[in-house]
Coordinates of C-alpha atoms and ligand atoms in Angstrom, one line a residue:
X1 CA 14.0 26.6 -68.4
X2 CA 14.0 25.0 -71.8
X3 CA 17.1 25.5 -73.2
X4 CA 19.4 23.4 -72.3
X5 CA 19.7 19.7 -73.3
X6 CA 18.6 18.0 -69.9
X7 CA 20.0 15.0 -68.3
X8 CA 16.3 14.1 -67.7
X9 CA 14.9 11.6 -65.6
X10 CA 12.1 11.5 -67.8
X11 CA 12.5 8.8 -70.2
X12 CA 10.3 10.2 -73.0
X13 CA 12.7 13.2 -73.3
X14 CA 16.0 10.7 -73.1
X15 CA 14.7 9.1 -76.7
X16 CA 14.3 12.1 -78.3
X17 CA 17.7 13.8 -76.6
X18 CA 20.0 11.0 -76.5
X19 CA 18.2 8.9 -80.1
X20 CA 19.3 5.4 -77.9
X21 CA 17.0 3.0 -76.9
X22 CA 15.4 3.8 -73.6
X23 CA 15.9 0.5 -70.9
X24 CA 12.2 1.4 -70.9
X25 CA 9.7 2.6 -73.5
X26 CA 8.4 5.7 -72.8
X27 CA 4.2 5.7 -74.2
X28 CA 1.6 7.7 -74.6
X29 CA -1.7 8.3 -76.9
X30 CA -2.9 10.9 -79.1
X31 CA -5.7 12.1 -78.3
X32 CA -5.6 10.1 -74.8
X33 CA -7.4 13.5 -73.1
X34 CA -11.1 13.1 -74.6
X35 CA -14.2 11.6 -74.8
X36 CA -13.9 7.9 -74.0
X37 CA -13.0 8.9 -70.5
X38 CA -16.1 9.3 -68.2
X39 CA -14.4 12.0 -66.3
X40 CA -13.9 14.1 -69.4
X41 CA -17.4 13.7 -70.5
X42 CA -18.3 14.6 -67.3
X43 CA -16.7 18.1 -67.6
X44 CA -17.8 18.5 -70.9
X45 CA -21.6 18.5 -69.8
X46 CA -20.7 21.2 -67.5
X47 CA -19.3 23.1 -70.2
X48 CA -20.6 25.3 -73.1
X49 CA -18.8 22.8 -75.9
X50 CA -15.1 22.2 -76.7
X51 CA -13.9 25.5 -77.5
X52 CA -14.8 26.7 -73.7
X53 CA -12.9 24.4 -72.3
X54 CA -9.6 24.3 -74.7
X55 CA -9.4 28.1 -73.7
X56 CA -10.2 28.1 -69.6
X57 CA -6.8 27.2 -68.9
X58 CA -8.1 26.0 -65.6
X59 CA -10.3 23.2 -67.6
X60 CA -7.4 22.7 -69.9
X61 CA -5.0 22.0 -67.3
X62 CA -7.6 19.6 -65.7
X63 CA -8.1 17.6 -68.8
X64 CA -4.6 17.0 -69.8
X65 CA -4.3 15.7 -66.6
X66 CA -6.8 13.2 -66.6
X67 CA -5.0 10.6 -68.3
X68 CA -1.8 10.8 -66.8
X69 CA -3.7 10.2 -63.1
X70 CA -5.5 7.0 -64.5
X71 CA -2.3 5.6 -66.9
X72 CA 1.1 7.6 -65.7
X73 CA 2.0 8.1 -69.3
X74 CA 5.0 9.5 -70.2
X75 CA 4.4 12.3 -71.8
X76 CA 1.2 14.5 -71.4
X77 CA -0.4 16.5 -74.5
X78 CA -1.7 19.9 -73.4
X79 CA -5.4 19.9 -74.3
X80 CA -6.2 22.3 -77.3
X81 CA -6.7 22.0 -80.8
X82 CA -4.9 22.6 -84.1
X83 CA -7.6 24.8 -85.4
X84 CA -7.4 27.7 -82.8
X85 CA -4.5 29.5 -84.7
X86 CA -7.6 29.7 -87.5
X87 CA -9.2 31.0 -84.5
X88 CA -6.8 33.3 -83.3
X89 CA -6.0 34.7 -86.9
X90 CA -9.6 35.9 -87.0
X91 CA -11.6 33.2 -89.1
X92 CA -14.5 31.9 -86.9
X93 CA -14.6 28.5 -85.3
X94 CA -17.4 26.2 -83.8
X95 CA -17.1 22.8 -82.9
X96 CA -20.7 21.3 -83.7
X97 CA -21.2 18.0 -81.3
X98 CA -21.3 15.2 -83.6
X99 CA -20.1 17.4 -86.7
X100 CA -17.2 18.1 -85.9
X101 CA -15.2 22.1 -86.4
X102 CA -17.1 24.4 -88.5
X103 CA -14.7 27.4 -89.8
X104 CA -16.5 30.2 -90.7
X105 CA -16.1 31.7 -94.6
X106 CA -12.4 32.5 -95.2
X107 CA -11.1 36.2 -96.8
X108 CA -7.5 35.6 -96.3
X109 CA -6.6 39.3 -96.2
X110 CA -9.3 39.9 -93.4
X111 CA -6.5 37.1 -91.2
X112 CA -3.9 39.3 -88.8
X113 CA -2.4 38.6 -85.5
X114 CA -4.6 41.3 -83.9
X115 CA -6.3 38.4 -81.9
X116 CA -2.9 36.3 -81.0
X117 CA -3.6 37.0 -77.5
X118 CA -6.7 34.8 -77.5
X119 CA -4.0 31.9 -76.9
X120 CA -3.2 33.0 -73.7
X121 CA -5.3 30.7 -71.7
X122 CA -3.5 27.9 -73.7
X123 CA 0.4 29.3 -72.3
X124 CA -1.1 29.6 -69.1
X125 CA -2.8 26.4 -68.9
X126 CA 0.9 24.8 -69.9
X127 CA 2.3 26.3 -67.0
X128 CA -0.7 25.2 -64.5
X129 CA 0.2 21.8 -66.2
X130 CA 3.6 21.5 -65.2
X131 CA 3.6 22.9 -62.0
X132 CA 0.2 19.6 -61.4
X133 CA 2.8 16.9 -62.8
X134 CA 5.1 17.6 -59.8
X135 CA 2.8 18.4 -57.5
X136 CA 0.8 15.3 -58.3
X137 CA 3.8 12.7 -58.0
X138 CA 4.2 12.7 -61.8
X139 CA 7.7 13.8 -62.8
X140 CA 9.0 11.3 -65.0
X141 CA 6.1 12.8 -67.5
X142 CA 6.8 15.0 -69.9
X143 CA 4.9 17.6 -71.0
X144 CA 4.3 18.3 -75.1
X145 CA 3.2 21.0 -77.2
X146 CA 1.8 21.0 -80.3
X147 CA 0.1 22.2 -83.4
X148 CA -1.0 21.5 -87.4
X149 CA 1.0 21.9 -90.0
X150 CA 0.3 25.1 -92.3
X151 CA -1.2 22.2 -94.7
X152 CA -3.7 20.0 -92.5
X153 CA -4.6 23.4 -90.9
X154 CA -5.3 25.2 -94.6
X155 CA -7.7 22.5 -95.6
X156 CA -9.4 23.0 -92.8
X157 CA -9.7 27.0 -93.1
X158 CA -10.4 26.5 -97.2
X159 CA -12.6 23.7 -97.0
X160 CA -14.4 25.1 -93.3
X161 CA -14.4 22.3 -91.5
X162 CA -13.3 18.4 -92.4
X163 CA -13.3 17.2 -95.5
X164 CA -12.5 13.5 -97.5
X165 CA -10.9 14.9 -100.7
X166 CA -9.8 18.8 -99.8
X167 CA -11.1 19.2 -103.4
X168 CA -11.1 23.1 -102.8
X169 CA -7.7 23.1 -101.0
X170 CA -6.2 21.0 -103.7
X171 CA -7.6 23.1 -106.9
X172 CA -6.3 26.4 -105.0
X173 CA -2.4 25.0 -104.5
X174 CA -2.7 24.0 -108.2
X175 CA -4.5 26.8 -109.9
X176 CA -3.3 29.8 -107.2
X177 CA -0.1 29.1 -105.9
X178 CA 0.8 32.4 -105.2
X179 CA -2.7 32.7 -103.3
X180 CA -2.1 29.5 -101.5
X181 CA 1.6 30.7 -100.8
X182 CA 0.0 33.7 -99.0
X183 CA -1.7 31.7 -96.5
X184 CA 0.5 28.7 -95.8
X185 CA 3.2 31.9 -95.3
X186 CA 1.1 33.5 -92.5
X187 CA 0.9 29.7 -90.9
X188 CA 4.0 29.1 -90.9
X189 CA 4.4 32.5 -89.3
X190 CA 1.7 32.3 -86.7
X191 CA 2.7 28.4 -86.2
X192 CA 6.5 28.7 -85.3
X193 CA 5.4 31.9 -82.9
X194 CA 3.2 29.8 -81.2
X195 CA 5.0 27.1 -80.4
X196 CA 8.0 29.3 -79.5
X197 CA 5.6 30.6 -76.5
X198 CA 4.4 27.1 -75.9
X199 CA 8.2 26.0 -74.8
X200 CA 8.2 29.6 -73.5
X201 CA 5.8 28.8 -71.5
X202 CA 6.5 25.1 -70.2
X203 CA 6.2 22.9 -73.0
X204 CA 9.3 20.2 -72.9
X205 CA 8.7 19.0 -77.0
X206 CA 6.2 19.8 -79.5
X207 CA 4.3 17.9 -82.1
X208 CA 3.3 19.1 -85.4
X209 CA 0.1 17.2 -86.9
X210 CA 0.4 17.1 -90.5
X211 CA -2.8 15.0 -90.5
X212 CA -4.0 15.3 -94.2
X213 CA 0.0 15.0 -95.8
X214 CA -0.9 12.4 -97.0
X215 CA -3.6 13.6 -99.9
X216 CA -0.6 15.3 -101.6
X217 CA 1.4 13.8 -104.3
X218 CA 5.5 13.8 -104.0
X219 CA 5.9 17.1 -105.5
X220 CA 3.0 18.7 -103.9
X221 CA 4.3 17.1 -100.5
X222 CA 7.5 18.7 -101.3
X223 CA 6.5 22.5 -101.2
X224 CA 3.2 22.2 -98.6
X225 CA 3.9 19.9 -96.0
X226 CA 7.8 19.7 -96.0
X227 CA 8.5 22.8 -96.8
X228 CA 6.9 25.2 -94.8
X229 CA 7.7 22.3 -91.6
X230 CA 11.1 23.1 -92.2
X231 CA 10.6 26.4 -92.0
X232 CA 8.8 25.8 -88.9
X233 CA 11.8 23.7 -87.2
X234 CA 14.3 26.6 -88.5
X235 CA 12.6 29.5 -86.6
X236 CA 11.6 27.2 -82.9
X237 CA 15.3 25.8 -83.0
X238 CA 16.5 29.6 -83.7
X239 CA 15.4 30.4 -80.1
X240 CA 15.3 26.2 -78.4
X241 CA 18.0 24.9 -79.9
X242 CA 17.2 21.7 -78.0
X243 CA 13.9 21.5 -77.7
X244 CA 13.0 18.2 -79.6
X245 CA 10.8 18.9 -82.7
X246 CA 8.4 15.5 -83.3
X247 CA 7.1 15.3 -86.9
X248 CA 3.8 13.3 -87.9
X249 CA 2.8 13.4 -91.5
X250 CA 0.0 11.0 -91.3
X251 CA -0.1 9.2 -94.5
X252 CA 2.8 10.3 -96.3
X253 CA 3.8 6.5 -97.5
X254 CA 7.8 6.2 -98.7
X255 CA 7.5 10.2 -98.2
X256 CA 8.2 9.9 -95.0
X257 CA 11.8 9.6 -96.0
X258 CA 12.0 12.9 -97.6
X259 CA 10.2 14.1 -94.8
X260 CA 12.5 13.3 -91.9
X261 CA 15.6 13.7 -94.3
X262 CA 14.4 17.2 -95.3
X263 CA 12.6 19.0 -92.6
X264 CA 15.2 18.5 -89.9
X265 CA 12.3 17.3 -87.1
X266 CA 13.9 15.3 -84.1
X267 CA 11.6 12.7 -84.4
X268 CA 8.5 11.0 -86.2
X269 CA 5.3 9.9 -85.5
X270 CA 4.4 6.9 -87.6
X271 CA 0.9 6.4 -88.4
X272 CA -0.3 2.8 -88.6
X273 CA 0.0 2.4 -92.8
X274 CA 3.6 2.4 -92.0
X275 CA 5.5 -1.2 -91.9
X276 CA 7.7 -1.5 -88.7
X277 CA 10.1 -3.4 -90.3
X278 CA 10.7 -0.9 -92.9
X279 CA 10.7 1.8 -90.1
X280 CA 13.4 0.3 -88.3
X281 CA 15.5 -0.1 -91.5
X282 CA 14.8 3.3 -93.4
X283 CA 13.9 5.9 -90.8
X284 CA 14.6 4.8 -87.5
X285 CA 18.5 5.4 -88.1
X286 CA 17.7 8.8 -89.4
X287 CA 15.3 9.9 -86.2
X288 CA 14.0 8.4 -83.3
X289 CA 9.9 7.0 -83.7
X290 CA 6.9 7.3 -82.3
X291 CA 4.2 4.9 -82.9
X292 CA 2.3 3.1 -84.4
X293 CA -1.0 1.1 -83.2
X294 CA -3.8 1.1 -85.0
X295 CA -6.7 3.0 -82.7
X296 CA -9.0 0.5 -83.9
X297 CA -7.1 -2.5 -82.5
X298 CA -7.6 -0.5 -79.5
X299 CA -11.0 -0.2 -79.4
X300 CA -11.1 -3.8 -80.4
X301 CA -8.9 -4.9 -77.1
X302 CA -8.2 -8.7 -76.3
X303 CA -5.1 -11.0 -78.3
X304 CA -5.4 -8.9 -81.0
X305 CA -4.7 -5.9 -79.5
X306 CA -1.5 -7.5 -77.5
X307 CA -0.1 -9.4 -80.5
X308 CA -0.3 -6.1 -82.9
X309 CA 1.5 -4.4 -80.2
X310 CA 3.9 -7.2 -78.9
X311 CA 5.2 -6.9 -83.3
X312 CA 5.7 -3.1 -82.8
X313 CA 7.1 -3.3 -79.7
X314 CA 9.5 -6.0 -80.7
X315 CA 10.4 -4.6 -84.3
X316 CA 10.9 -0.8 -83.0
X317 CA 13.0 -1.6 -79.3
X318 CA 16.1 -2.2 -80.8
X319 CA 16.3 1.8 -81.7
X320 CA 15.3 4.9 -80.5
X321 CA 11.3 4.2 -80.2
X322 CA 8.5 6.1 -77.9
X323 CA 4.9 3.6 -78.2
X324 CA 1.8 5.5 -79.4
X325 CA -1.3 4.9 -81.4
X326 CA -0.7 5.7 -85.4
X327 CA -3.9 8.5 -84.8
X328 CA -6.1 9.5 -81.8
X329 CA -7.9 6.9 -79.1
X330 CA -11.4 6.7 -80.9
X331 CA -13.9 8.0 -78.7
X332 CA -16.4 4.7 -78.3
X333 CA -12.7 2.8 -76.5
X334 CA -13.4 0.9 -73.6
X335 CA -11.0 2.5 -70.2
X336 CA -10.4 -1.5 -69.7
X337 CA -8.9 -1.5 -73.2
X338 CA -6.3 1.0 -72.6
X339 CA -5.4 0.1 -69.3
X340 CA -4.5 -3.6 -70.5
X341 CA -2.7 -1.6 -73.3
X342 CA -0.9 0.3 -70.7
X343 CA 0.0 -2.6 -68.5
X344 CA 1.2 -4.8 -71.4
X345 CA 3.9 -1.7 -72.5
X346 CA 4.6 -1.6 -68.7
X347 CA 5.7 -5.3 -68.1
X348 CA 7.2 -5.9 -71.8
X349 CA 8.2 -2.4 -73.1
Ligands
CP3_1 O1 -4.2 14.4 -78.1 C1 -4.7 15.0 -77.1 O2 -5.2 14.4 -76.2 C2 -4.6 16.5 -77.1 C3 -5.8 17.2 -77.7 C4 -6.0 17.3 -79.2 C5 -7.3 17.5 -79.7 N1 -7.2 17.7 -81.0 C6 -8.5 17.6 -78.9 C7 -9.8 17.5 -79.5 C8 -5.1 17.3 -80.3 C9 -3.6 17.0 -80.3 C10 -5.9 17.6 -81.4 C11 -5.3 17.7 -82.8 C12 -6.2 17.7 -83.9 N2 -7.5 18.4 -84.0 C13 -5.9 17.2 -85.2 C14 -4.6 16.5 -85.5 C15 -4.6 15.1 -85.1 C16 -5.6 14.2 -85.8 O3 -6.5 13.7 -85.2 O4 -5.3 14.0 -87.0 C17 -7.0 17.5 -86.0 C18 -7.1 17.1 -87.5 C19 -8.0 18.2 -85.3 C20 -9.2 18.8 -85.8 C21 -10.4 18.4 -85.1 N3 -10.7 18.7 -83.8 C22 -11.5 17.6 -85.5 C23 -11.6 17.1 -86.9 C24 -12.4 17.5 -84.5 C25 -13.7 16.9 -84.5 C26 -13.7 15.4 -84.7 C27 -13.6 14.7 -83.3 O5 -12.7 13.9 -83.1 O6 -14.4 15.1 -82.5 C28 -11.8 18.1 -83.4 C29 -12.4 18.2 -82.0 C30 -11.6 17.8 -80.9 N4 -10.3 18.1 -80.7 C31 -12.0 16.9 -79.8 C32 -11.0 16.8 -78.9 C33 -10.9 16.0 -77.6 C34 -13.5 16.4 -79.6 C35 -14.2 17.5 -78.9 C36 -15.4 17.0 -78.2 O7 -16.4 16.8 -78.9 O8 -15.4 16.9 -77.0

């Protein structure tokens, strides 16, 4: 179903197939399945916390849709998480309301894949996914997999749960590589399988979050986020040649260069540090771009809001160039905010 490049009517795809400007910019949000919609909160109260409702595929499937029935983005994000490949490799996972994951204690050779099949619901939920876009009227959207890069998801496992400077992380890479090795090995193992059975299993592009890239310095970006990516990108485009491959490596600075040149992504996500104009000199020739609104002048709304996005907008369109947020809808967004948002893109994009 996935392998082949398609002549799709979805524009979304088209960037990322064709890397031409699209007559219209495809959008859509991180994070835009979540909290600051009422119906999602709704469901969540229902629920017995995040976690129960990533893996109920039927929930899943509902959630990702939510979104797309209020807005008609172009691309859907299946609802999940980047930390349930922790999950599935045996470390233990709670998401605390208001605090954020909590990863239990982490003894790397106690990690195996005998609980891999503890992602099922999220394959399945794909699948319920695509088969609601058509039913529902929506099949100019796309529908994208995802998950963190072995780096942003190590911090997480080291540190058990978020953290400002991933002191622990850090000191490990530099006093135990070998150690350190070990475990971003096994993710980019367990990564690259799971995406495989994402596409497998309906997924039309995937995204990898490399959130935290950018705590590391050049060399260190080198061998942990770029490295093991590219080793990612190898083993998906071993069995989907063409499924595109978006790359985000949030704060990676003049990195992002290396990064795109390097890890052999289809396209990147820009976060909002990074200066259009130099995006649409430097890296938009290399790869088509995703981005880059700052979520806060989203949650901020009015002139502001239209002007920062009218610059990006303007800057990115003459290139290959999907609009997005430069990191996730913050939860406290008004619904108002992001429909003007939407209808701005819609009538200027
Ligand atoms: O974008 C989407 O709509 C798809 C769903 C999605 C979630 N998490 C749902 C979620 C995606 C793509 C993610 C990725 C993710 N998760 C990242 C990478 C992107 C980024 O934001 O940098 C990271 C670092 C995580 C880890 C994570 N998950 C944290 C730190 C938290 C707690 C903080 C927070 O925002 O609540 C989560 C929980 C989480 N993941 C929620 C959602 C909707 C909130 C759960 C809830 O309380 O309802």
């Amino acid at each position: 179903m996935n392998d082949k490049t398609p002549a799709s009517d979805k524009a979304f795809l088209n960037v990322l197939h064709t890397r031409k400007p699209s007559s219209k910019i495809p959008f859509w949000f991180m994070r835009q399945a979540g909290r600051y919609l009422p119906e999602y909160r709704e469901l969540r109260a229902r629920k017995n916390g995040f976690l129960d409702m990533a893996m109920d595929s039927k929930s899943a499937c509902e959630i990702t849709m939510q979104p797309i029935r209020r807005f008609g983005m172009d691309a859907a994000i299946i609802f999940s998480d980047i930390l349930v490949i922790p999950y599935a490799l045996g470390q233990s996972l709670d998401f605390v309301q208001g605090e954020g994951p909590k990863l239990g204690e982490l003894s790397i050779s106690k990690l195996g894949y005998g609980g891999f099949s503890k992602l099922d619901p999220v394959y399945e939920a794909l699948g319920n996914v695509r088969t609601a876009l058509n039913a529902e009227g929506f099949s100019h959207t796309a529908l994208i997999g995802f998950a963190g890069a072995p780096w942003t998801v190590a911090t997480y496992m080291i540190e058990g749960g978020s953290s400002r400077d991933f002191l622990k992380t850090k000191m490990m890479a530099y006093r135990d590589p070998e150690g350190f090795s070990a475990l971003i090995d096994m993710l980019v193992e367990a990564t690259a399988s799971y995406l495989i059975k994402q596409i497998r299993a309906g997924a039309e592009a995937v995204q990898i979050f490399d959130s935290w890239a950018g705590a590391l310095d050049s060399e260190q970006f080198n061998r942990w986020a770029v490295q093991p990516t590219k080793r990612i990108v190898d083993l998906v485009r071993a069995d989907y040649p063409h499924v595109p491959i978006i790359g985000f490596p949030k704060g990676a600075g003049q990195n992002y260069l290396s990064y795109v040149q390097n890890t052999g992504v289809s396209a990147l996500g820009l976060d909002s540090q990074v200066p259009v104009k130099w995006a649409a000199q430097s890296l938009q020739p290399l790869a088509p771009v995703q981005g880059n609104l700052d979520p806060v002048c989203l949650l901020a709304g009015g002139d502001a809001m239209i002007l920062a996005a009218e610059r990006i907008v303007e800057t990115l369109k003459g290139g290959p160039f999907i609009f997005n947020l430069g990191h996730g809808i913050h939860k406290d967004t008004p619904v108002e905010h992001v429909e003007a948002l939407v209808r701005f893109i819609r009538d200027n994009g």
